PDB file of C-alpha atoms and ligand atoms in Angstrom:
ATOM      1  CA  MET A 118    -101.840 -31.607 -17.970  1.00 96.00           C
ATOM      2  CA  ARG A 119    -105.227 -29.893 -18.063  1.00 98.00           C
ATOM      3  CA  ILE A 120    -108.103 -32.319 -17.888  1.00 98.00           C
ATOM      4  CA  VAL A 121    -111.874 -31.867 -17.994  1.00 98.00           C
ATOM      5  CA  MET A 122    -113.801 -34.730 -16.409  1.00 98.00           C
ATOM      6  CA  LEU A 123    -117.156 -35.116 -18.126  1.00 98.00           C
ATOM      7  CA  GLY A 124    -119.933 -37.394 -16.984  1.00 98.00           C
ATOM      8  CA  ALA A 125    -123.280 -37.576 -15.228  1.00 97.00           C
ATOM      9  CA  PRO A 126    -123.631 -36.963 -11.494  1.00 95.00           C
ATOM     10  CA  GLY A 127    -122.479 -40.202  -9.879  1.00 93.00           C
ATOM     11  CA  SER A 128    -120.254 -41.253 -12.769  1.00 96.00           C
ATOM     12  CA  GLY A 129    -117.231 -41.129 -10.458  1.00 94.00           C
ATOM     13  CA  LYS A 130    -115.618 -37.910 -11.625  1.00 96.00           C
ATOM     14  CA  GLY A 131    -114.806 -36.778  -8.092  1.00 94.00           C
ATOM     15  CA  THR A 132    -113.538 -40.139  -6.888  1.00 92.00           C
ATOM     16  CA  GLN A 133    -111.260 -40.578  -9.880  1.00 97.00           C
ATOM     17  CA  ALA A 134    -110.069 -36.958  -9.829  1.00 97.00           C
ATOM     18  CA  LYS A 135    -109.037 -37.401  -6.181  1.00 96.00           C
ATOM     19  CA  GLN A 136    -106.977 -40.471  -7.102  1.00 97.00           C
ATOM     20  CA  LEU A 137    -105.305 -38.643  -9.978  1.00 97.00           C
ATOM     21  CA  GLU A 138    -104.581 -35.740  -7.659  1.00 97.00           C
ATOM     22  CA  ALA A 139    -102.928 -38.032  -5.115  1.00 97.00           C
ATOM     23  CA  ALA A 140    -100.850 -39.847  -7.742  1.00 97.00           C
ATOM     24  CA  TYR A 141     -99.825 -37.016 -10.046  1.00 96.00           C
ATOM     25  CA  GLY A 142    -100.107 -33.866  -7.908  1.00 95.00           C
ATOM     26  CA  LEU A 143    -102.637 -32.315 -10.255  1.00 96.00           C
ATOM     27  CA  PRO A 144    -105.172 -30.473  -8.104  1.00 98.00           C
ATOM     28  CA  GLN A 145    -108.790 -31.519  -8.385  1.00 98.00           C
ATOM     29  CA  VAL A 146    -110.846 -28.419  -9.051  1.00 98.00           C
ATOM     30  CA  SER A 147    -114.434 -29.311  -8.228  1.00 98.00           C
ATOM     31  CA  THR A 148    -117.003 -26.558  -8.629  1.00 98.00           C
ATOM     32  CA  GLY A 149    -119.429 -28.667  -6.557  1.00 96.00           C
ATOM     33  CA  ASP A 150    -116.932 -28.835  -3.641  1.00 96.00           C
ATOM     34  CA  LEU A 151    -116.127 -25.120  -3.915  1.00 97.00           C
ATOM     35  CA  LEU A 152    -119.837 -24.284  -3.896  1.00 97.00           C
ATOM     36  CA  ARG A 153    -120.576 -26.597  -0.949  1.00 96.00           C
ATOM     37  CA  LYS A 154    -117.792 -24.907   0.998  1.00 96.00           C
ATOM     38  CA  ALA A 155    -119.186 -21.467   0.158  1.00 96.00           C
ATOM     39  CA  VAL A 156    -122.631 -22.600   1.360  1.00 97.00           C
ATOM     40  CA  ALA A 157    -121.179 -24.060   4.584  1.00 96.00           C
ATOM     41  CA  ASP A 158    -119.190 -20.869   5.222  1.00 97.00           C
ATOM     42  CA  GLN A 159    -122.332 -18.823   4.468  1.00 97.00           C
ATOM     43  CA  THR A 160    -120.458 -16.513   2.137  1.00 96.00           C
ATOM     44  CA  GLU A 161    -122.423 -14.148  -0.089  1.00 95.00           C
ATOM     45  CA  LEU A 162    -121.701 -16.413  -3.038  1.00 95.00           C
ATOM     46  CA  GLY A 163    -122.831 -19.451  -1.038  1.00 96.00           C
ATOM     47  CA  LEU A 164    -126.101 -17.801  -0.119  1.00 96.00           C
ATOM     48  CA  LYS A 165    -126.740 -17.023  -3.797  1.00 95.00           C
ATOM     49  CA  ALA A 166    -125.934 -20.585  -4.885  1.00 97.00           C
ATOM     50  CA  LYS A 167    -127.801 -22.530  -2.209  1.00 97.00           C
ATOM     51  CA  ALA A 168    -131.339 -22.618  -3.628  1.00 96.00           C
ATOM     52  CA  ALA A 169    -130.185 -23.827  -7.061  1.00 97.00           C
ATOM     53  CA  MET A 170    -127.993 -26.496  -5.471  1.00 96.00           C
ATOM     54  CA  ASP A 171    -130.738 -27.766  -3.182  1.00 95.00           C
ATOM     55  CA  ALA A 172    -133.024 -28.157  -6.196  1.00 95.00           C
ATOM     56  CA  GLY A 173    -130.349 -29.828  -8.333  1.00 95.00           C
ATOM     57  CA  ASP A 174    -130.338 -26.931 -10.796  1.00 97.00           C
ATOM     58  CA  LEU A 175    -127.232 -25.255 -12.138  1.00 98.00           C
ATOM     59  CA  VAL A 176    -125.831 -22.246 -10.317  1.00 98.00           C
ATOM     60  CA  SER A 177    -125.367 -19.216 -12.584  1.00 98.00           C
ATOM     61  CA  ASP A 178    -122.563 -19.336 -15.124  1.00 98.00           C
ATOM     62  CA  ASP A 179    -121.065 -16.085 -13.794  1.00 97.00           C
ATOM     63  CA  ILE A 180    -120.724 -17.400 -10.245  1.00 97.00           C
ATOM     64  CA  VAL A 181    -118.929 -20.579 -11.276  1.00 98.00           C
ATOM     65  CA  LEU A 182    -116.772 -18.773 -13.821  1.00 98.00           C
ATOM     66  CA  GLY A 183    -115.500 -16.429 -11.111  1.00 96.00           C
ATOM     67  CA  MET A 184    -114.690 -19.381  -8.864  1.00 96.00           C
ATOM     68  CA  ILE A 185    -112.873 -21.242 -11.612  1.00 96.00           C
ATOM     69  CA  LYS A 186    -110.799 -18.225 -12.611  1.00 97.00           C
ATOM     70  CA  ASP A 187    -109.674 -17.653  -9.010  1.00 96.00           C
ATOM     71  CA  ARG A 188    -108.920 -21.320  -8.415  1.00 96.00           C
ATOM     72  CA  ILE A 189    -106.837 -21.984 -11.510  1.00 96.00           C
ATOM     73  CA  ALA A 190    -104.812 -18.831 -10.903  1.00 95.00           C
ATOM     74  CA  MET A 191    -103.463 -20.374  -7.676  1.00 96.00           C
ATOM     75  CA  ASP A 192     -99.861 -21.569  -7.541  1.00 96.00           C
ATOM     76  CA  ASP A 193    -100.636 -25.274  -7.245  1.00 96.00           C
ATOM     77  CA  ALA A 194    -102.537 -25.179 -10.556  1.00 97.00           C
ATOM     78  CA  GLY A 195     -99.564 -23.879 -12.536  1.00 94.00           C
ATOM     79  CA  ASN A 196     -98.661 -27.271 -14.009  1.00 93.00           C
ATOM     80  CA  GLY A 197    -102.196 -28.353 -14.683  1.00 97.00           C
ATOM     81  CA  PHE A 198    -105.381 -29.425 -12.931  1.00 98.00           C
ATOM     82  CA  ILE A 199    -108.411 -31.647 -13.187  1.00 98.00           C
ATOM     83  CA  LEU A 200    -111.712 -29.871 -13.686  1.00 98.00           C
ATOM     84  CA  ASP A 201    -114.438 -31.896 -12.019  1.00 98.00           C
ATOM     85  CA  GLY A 202    -117.970 -30.672 -12.672  1.00 98.00           C
ATOM     86  CA  TYR A 203    -116.960 -27.772 -14.898  1.00 98.00           C
ATOM     87  CA  PRO A 204    -117.916 -26.940 -17.613  1.00 98.00           C
ATOM     88  CA  ARG A 205    -121.528 -28.063 -17.342  1.00 98.00           C
ATOM     89  CA  ASN A 206    -123.108 -26.358 -20.335  1.00 98.00           C
ATOM     90  CA  ARG A 207    -122.105 -24.845 -23.636  1.00 98.00           C
ATOM     91  CA  GLN A 208    -121.715 -21.318 -22.236  1.00 98.00           C
ATOM     92  CA  GLN A 209    -119.307 -22.575 -19.554  1.00 98.00           C
ATOM     93  CA  ALA A 210    -117.275 -24.489 -22.145  1.00 98.00           C
ATOM     94  CA  GLU A 211    -116.957 -21.311 -24.172  1.00 98.00           C
ATOM     95  CA  ASP A 212    -116.104 -19.289 -21.055  1.00 98.00           C
ATOM     96  CA  LEU A 213    -113.408 -21.822 -20.189  1.00 98.00           C
ATOM     97  CA  ALA A 214    -111.882 -21.558 -23.657  1.00 98.00           C
ATOM     98  CA  VAL A 215    -111.697 -17.767 -23.202  1.00 98.00           C
ATOM     99  CA  VAL A 216    -110.059 -18.115 -19.751  1.00 97.00           C
ATOM    100  CA  PHE A 217    -107.493 -20.573 -21.139  1.00 97.00           C
ATOM    101  CA  GLY A 218    -106.808 -18.290 -24.105  1.00 97.00           C
ATOM    102  CA  GLY A 219    -106.299 -15.382 -21.712  1.00 95.00           C
ATOM    103  CA  ILE A 220    -103.614 -17.192 -19.734  1.00 94.00           C
ATOM    104  CA  GLY A 221    -102.089 -18.872 -22.783  1.00 95.00           C
ATOM    105  CA  VAL A 222    -102.809 -22.504 -21.898  1.00 96.00           C
ATOM    106  CA  GLU A 223    -104.685 -25.283 -23.653  1.00 97.00           C
ATOM    107  CA  LEU A 224    -106.974 -28.076 -22.613  1.00 98.00           C
ATOM    108  CA  ASP A 225    -105.287 -31.458 -23.163  1.00 98.00           C
ATOM    109  CA  VAL A 226    -108.236 -33.770 -22.878  1.00 98.00           C
ATOM    110  CA  ALA A 227    -111.906 -34.090 -21.938  1.00 98.00           C
ATOM    111  CA  VAL A 228    -112.553 -37.539 -20.445  1.00 98.00           C
ATOM    112  CA  LEU A 229    -116.082 -38.874 -20.472  1.00 98.00           C
ATOM    113  CA  MET A 230    -116.846 -41.200 -17.562  1.00 98.00           C
ATOM    114  CA  ASP A 231    -119.406 -43.518 -19.131  1.00 98.00           C
ATOM    115  CA  VAL A 232    -121.960 -45.194 -16.804  1.00 97.00           C
ATOM    116  CA  SER A 233    -125.500 -46.619 -17.239  1.00 95.00           C
ATOM    117  CA  THR A 234    -128.447 -44.903 -15.513  1.00 91.00           C
ATOM    118  CA  ASP A 235    -129.075 -47.900 -13.194  1.00 90.00           C
ATOM    119  CA  VAL A 236    -125.567 -47.722 -11.783  1.00 92.00           C
ATOM    120  CA  LEU A 237    -125.784 -43.930 -11.459  1.00 93.00           C
ATOM    121  CA  MET A 238    -128.905 -44.172  -9.292  1.00 92.00           C
ATOM    122  CA  LYS A 239    -127.248 -46.631  -6.872  1.00 93.00           C
ATOM    123  CA  ARG A 240    -124.083 -44.586  -6.726  1.00 92.00           C
ATOM    124  CA  LEU A 241    -125.987 -41.400  -5.928  1.00 94.00           C
ATOM    125  CA  THR A 242    -128.576 -42.765  -3.497  1.00 95.00           C
ATOM    126  CA  GLY A 243    -125.915 -44.861  -1.731  1.00 96.00           C
ATOM    127  CA  ARG A 244    -123.202 -42.199  -1.605  1.00 94.00           C
ATOM    128  CA  ARG A 245    -121.932 -41.185   1.836  1.00 97.00           C
ATOM    129  CA  THR A 246    -118.959 -39.202   3.156  1.00 96.00           C
ATOM    130  CA  CYS A 247    -117.202 -40.154   6.382  1.00 97.00           C
ATOM    131  CA  SER A 248    -117.405 -37.105   8.656  1.00 97.00           C
ATOM    132  CA  LEU A 249    -114.005 -37.918  10.182  1.00 96.00           C
ATOM    133  CA  THR A 250    -111.853 -38.597   7.149  1.00 95.00           C
ATOM    134  CA  GLY A 251    -113.801 -37.053   4.262  1.00 94.00           C
ATOM    135  CA  LYS A 252    -113.523 -40.427   2.517  1.00 92.00           C
ATOM    136  CA  LEU A 253    -116.192 -41.091  -0.126  1.00 90.00           C
ATOM    137  CA  LEU A 254    -118.078 -44.325   0.533  1.00 94.00           C
ATOM    138  CA  ASN A 255    -121.165 -46.080  -0.796  1.00 94.00           C
ATOM    139  CA  ILE A 256    -123.559 -48.192   1.242  1.00 96.00           C
ATOM    140  CA  TYR A 257    -124.151 -50.500  -1.768  1.00 93.00           C
ATOM    141  CA  PHE A 258    -120.602 -50.819  -3.059  1.00 91.00           C
ATOM    142  CA  SER A 259    -118.050 -50.088  -0.309  1.00 93.00           C
ATOM    143  CA  PRO A 260    -116.649 -53.018   1.709  1.00 94.00           C
ATOM    144  CA  GLN A 261    -118.490 -53.312   5.033  1.00 97.00           C
ATOM    145  CA  GLU A 262    -115.162 -52.950   6.943  1.00 97.00           C
ATOM    146  CA  GLU A 263    -114.648 -49.507   5.411  1.00 96.00           C
ATOM    147  CA  LEU A 264    -118.142 -48.373   6.368  1.00 97.00           C
ATOM    148  CA  ASP A 265    -117.672 -49.788   9.883  1.00 97.00           C
ATOM    149  CA  ALA A 266    -114.211 -48.218  10.225  1.00 97.00           C
ATOM    150  CA  CYS A 267    -115.772 -44.773   9.952  1.00 96.00           C
ATOM    151  CA  THR A 268    -118.567 -45.318  12.458  1.00 96.00           C
ATOM    152  CA  ASN A 269    -116.429 -47.372  14.885  1.00 96.00           C
ATOM    153  CA  ASP A 270    -114.003 -44.464  15.086  1.00 94.00           C
ATOM    154  CA  GLY A 271    -116.871 -42.179  16.084  1.00 96.00           C
ATOM    155  CA  GLY A 272    -117.537 -40.785  12.582  1.00 96.00           C
ATOM    156  CA  GLU A 273    -120.834 -40.449  10.797  1.00 97.00           C
ATOM    157  CA  LEU A 274    -121.724 -41.541   7.286  1.00 98.00           C
ATOM    158  CA  GLN A 275    -123.119 -38.292   5.957  1.00 97.00           C
ATOM    159  CA  GLN A 276    -125.327 -37.974   2.928  1.00 96.00           C
ATOM    160  CA  ARG A 277    -125.130 -34.968   0.666  1.00 92.00           C
ATOM    161  CA  LYS A 278    -128.254 -32.843   0.829  1.00 91.00           C
ATOM    162  CA  ASP A 279    -128.806 -33.132  -2.917  1.00 93.00           C
ATOM    163  CA  ASP A 280    -128.456 -36.946  -2.959  1.00 93.00           C
ATOM    164  CA  ASN A 281    -132.187 -37.540  -2.420  1.00 91.00           C
ATOM    165  CA  GLU A 282    -134.344 -39.138  -5.130  1.00 89.00           C
ATOM    166  CA  LYS A 283    -136.225 -35.991  -6.194  1.00 91.00           C
ATOM    167  CA  THR A 284    -133.113 -33.861  -6.531  1.00 94.00           C
ATOM    168  CA  ILE A 285    -131.195 -36.707  -8.163  1.00 94.00           C
ATOM    169  CA  ALA A 286    -133.885 -37.063 -10.847  1.00 93.00           C
ATOM    170  CA  ASN A 287    -133.602 -33.335 -11.586  1.00 95.00           C
ATOM    171  CA  ARG A 288    -129.801 -33.418 -11.629  1.00 95.00           C
ATOM    172  CA  LEU A 289    -129.868 -36.250 -14.175  1.00 95.00           C
ATOM    173  CA  GLN A 290    -132.321 -34.296 -16.358  1.00 96.00           C
ATOM    174  CA  VAL A 291    -130.171 -31.178 -16.106  1.00 97.00           C
ATOM    175  CA  TYR A 292    -127.192 -33.305 -17.101  1.00 97.00           C
ATOM    176  CA  GLU A 293    -128.956 -34.681 -20.176  1.00 97.00           C
ATOM    177  CA  ARG A 294    -130.223 -31.299 -21.281  1.00 98.00           C
ATOM    178  CA  GLU A 295    -127.270 -29.042 -20.452  1.00 98.00           C
ATOM    179  CA  THR A 296    -124.108 -31.098 -20.091  1.00 98.00           C
ATOM    180  CA  GLU A 297    -124.456 -34.038 -22.467  1.00 98.00           C
ATOM    181  CA  PRO A 298    -124.131 -31.767 -25.532  1.00 98.00           C
ATOM    182  CA  LEU A 299    -120.563 -31.073 -24.391  1.00 98.00           C
ATOM    183  CA  ILE A 300    -119.647 -34.617 -25.431  1.00 98.00           C
ATOM    184  CA  ALA A 301    -120.152 -33.596 -29.075  1.00 98.00           C
ATOM    185  CA  TYR A 302    -118.522 -30.221 -28.405  1.00 98.00           C
ATOM    186  CA  TYR A 303    -115.283 -31.826 -27.212  1.00 98.00           C
ATOM    187  CA  ARG A 304    -115.457 -34.636 -29.769  1.00 98.00           C
ATOM    188  CA  ASP A 305    -115.637 -32.025 -32.536  1.00 98.00           C
ATOM    189  CA  ALA A 306    -112.628 -30.274 -30.979  1.00 98.00           C
ATOM    190  CA  GLY A 307    -110.708 -33.590 -31.153  1.00 98.00           C
ATOM    191  CA  LEU A 308    -110.278 -33.630 -27.358  1.00 98.00           C
ATOM    192  CA  LEU A 309    -112.718 -36.336 -26.240  1.00 98.00           C
ATOM    193  CA  LYS A 310    -111.711 -39.660 -24.707  1.00 98.00           C
ATOM    194  CA  THR A 311    -114.164 -42.119 -23.164  1.00 98.00           C
ATOM    195  CA  VAL A 312    -113.625 -44.441 -20.205  1.00 98.00           C
ATOM    196  CA  SER A 313    -116.033 -47.160 -19.101  1.00 98.00           C
ATOM    197  CA  ALA A 314    -116.654 -46.030 -15.524  1.00 97.00           C
ATOM    198  CA  GLU A 315    -118.584 -49.059 -14.200  1.00 96.00           C
ATOM    199  CA  GLY A 316    -117.137 -51.606 -11.810  1.00 93.00           C
ATOM    200  CA  PRO A 317    -114.666 -51.250  -8.942  1.00 91.00           C
ATOM    201  CA  VAL A 318    -112.996 -47.870  -8.404  1.00 92.00           C
ATOM    202  CA  ASP A 319    -109.485 -49.252  -8.914  1.00 95.00           C
ATOM    203  CA  ASP A 320    -110.422 -50.891 -12.230  1.00 97.00           C
ATOM    204  CA  VAL A 321    -111.910 -47.645 -13.487  1.00 98.00           C
ATOM    205  CA  TYR A 322    -108.784 -45.818 -12.348  1.00 98.00           C
ATOM    206  CA  SER A 323    -106.457 -48.112 -14.275  1.00 98.00           C
ATOM    207  CA  ARG A 324    -108.567 -47.710 -17.418  1.00 98.00           C
ATOM    208  CA  LEU A 325    -108.495 -43.943 -16.864  1.00 98.00           C
ATOM    209  CA  VAL A 326    -104.714 -43.627 -16.568  1.00 98.00           C
ATOM    210  CA  THR A 327    -104.283 -45.881 -19.606  1.00 98.00           C
ATOM    211  CA  THR A 328    -106.716 -43.753 -21.591  1.00 97.00           C
ATOM    212  CA  LEU A 329    -104.902 -40.599 -20.516  1.00 97.00           C
ATOM    213  CA  GLY A 330    -101.596 -42.194 -21.507  1.00 96.00           C
ATOM    214  CA  ILE A 331    -100.018 -41.559 -18.084  1.00 94.00           C
ATOM    215  CA  ASP A 332     -99.852 -45.164 -16.753  1.00 89.00           C
TER     216      ASP A 332
HETATM  217  P1  AMP B 222    -121.505 -31.734  -8.079  1.00 68.55           P
HETATM  218  O1  AMP B 222    -120.826 -31.901  -6.774  1.00 68.55           O
HETATM  219  O2  AMP B 222    -120.558 -31.532  -9.221  1.00 68.55           O
HETATM  220  O3  AMP B 222    -122.523 -32.813  -8.367  1.00 68.55           O
HETATM  221  O4  AMP B 222    -122.334 -30.358  -7.982  1.00 68.55           O
HETATM  222  C1  AMP B 222    -123.358 -30.171  -7.026  1.00 68.55           C
HETATM  223  C2  AMP B 222    -124.227 -28.991  -7.426  1.00 68.55           C
HETATM  224  O5  AMP B 222    -123.425 -27.797  -7.472  1.00 68.55           O
HETATM  225  C3  AMP B 222    -124.880 -29.088  -8.799  1.00 68.55           C
HETATM  226  O6  AMP B 222    -126.096 -29.836  -8.776  1.00 68.55           O
HETATM  227  C4  AMP B 222    -125.103 -27.618  -9.128  1.00 68.55           C
HETATM  228  O7  AMP B 222    -126.214 -27.099  -8.394  1.00 68.55           O
HETATM  229  C5  AMP B 222    -123.843 -26.977  -8.565  1.00 68.55           C
HETATM  230  N1  AMP B 222    -122.751 -26.936  -9.554  1.00 68.55           N
HETATM  231  C6  AMP B 222    -121.573 -27.620  -9.529  1.00 68.55           C
HETATM  232  N2  AMP B 222    -120.818 -27.335 -10.596  1.00 68.55           N
HETATM  233  C7  AMP B 222    -121.526 -26.436 -11.327  1.00 68.55           C
HETATM  234  C8  AMP B 222    -121.294 -25.768 -12.551  1.00 68.55           C
HETATM  235  N3  AMP B 222    -120.175 -25.962 -13.266  1.00 68.55           N
HETATM  236  N4  AMP B 222    -122.253 -24.919 -12.992  1.00 68.55           N
HETATM  237  C9  AMP B 222    -123.375 -24.685 -12.305  1.00 68.55           C
HETATM  238  N5  AMP B 222    -123.679 -25.306 -11.150  1.00 68.55           N
HETATM  239  C10 AMP B 222    -122.757 -26.171 -10.662  1.00 68.55           C
END
């Protein structure tokens, strides 16, 4: 199954994609994660992408297209994958259609993770990653025992560099301007499904698998 996860920053695309990956063996292909790794490794691509990422702007379409092409050509993506954070504008959606056409595969579904702006702000400003386990947590929503478990084991609750209020505001504007039009794009293609993505992670997940018809 080839899935595009659509939704604003903080709508839970990454969290839900990770759960789908664990349950169904479909790799989560996150352009944000790939870019953060490139920045951390100080690759040439990472150095090019860093300024745009720090500001909450989109990295160039060519850079992310190259990354996506390489990633979905890997063996583990042969039976499908979950695109998380790609495509993010009309050009990328068209590029993706060309890549799929070139390898003779089709997109099955674009799932919109639907969340109000209030909830998005709390999810983004409260988001942390445990430095030991890589687990995604939130200081507003995660159970205190889970937050404590990370720090008690000697880990740190790390905040993403672009999860500060100024960058968040820009990322949400970029989403509205560049990415939201893809909702109509995929609706017109007959591929759009919408999931209410508010509330506990597990509730969202069960609505997601029901919507995808894989429960
Ligand atoms: P994310 O982890 O998906 O929120 O992405 C973090 C940042 O990486 C974004 O704010 C962009 O700067 C960059 N990024 C991720 N995916 C894309 C994409 N498909 N196109 C352009 N920039 C991207």
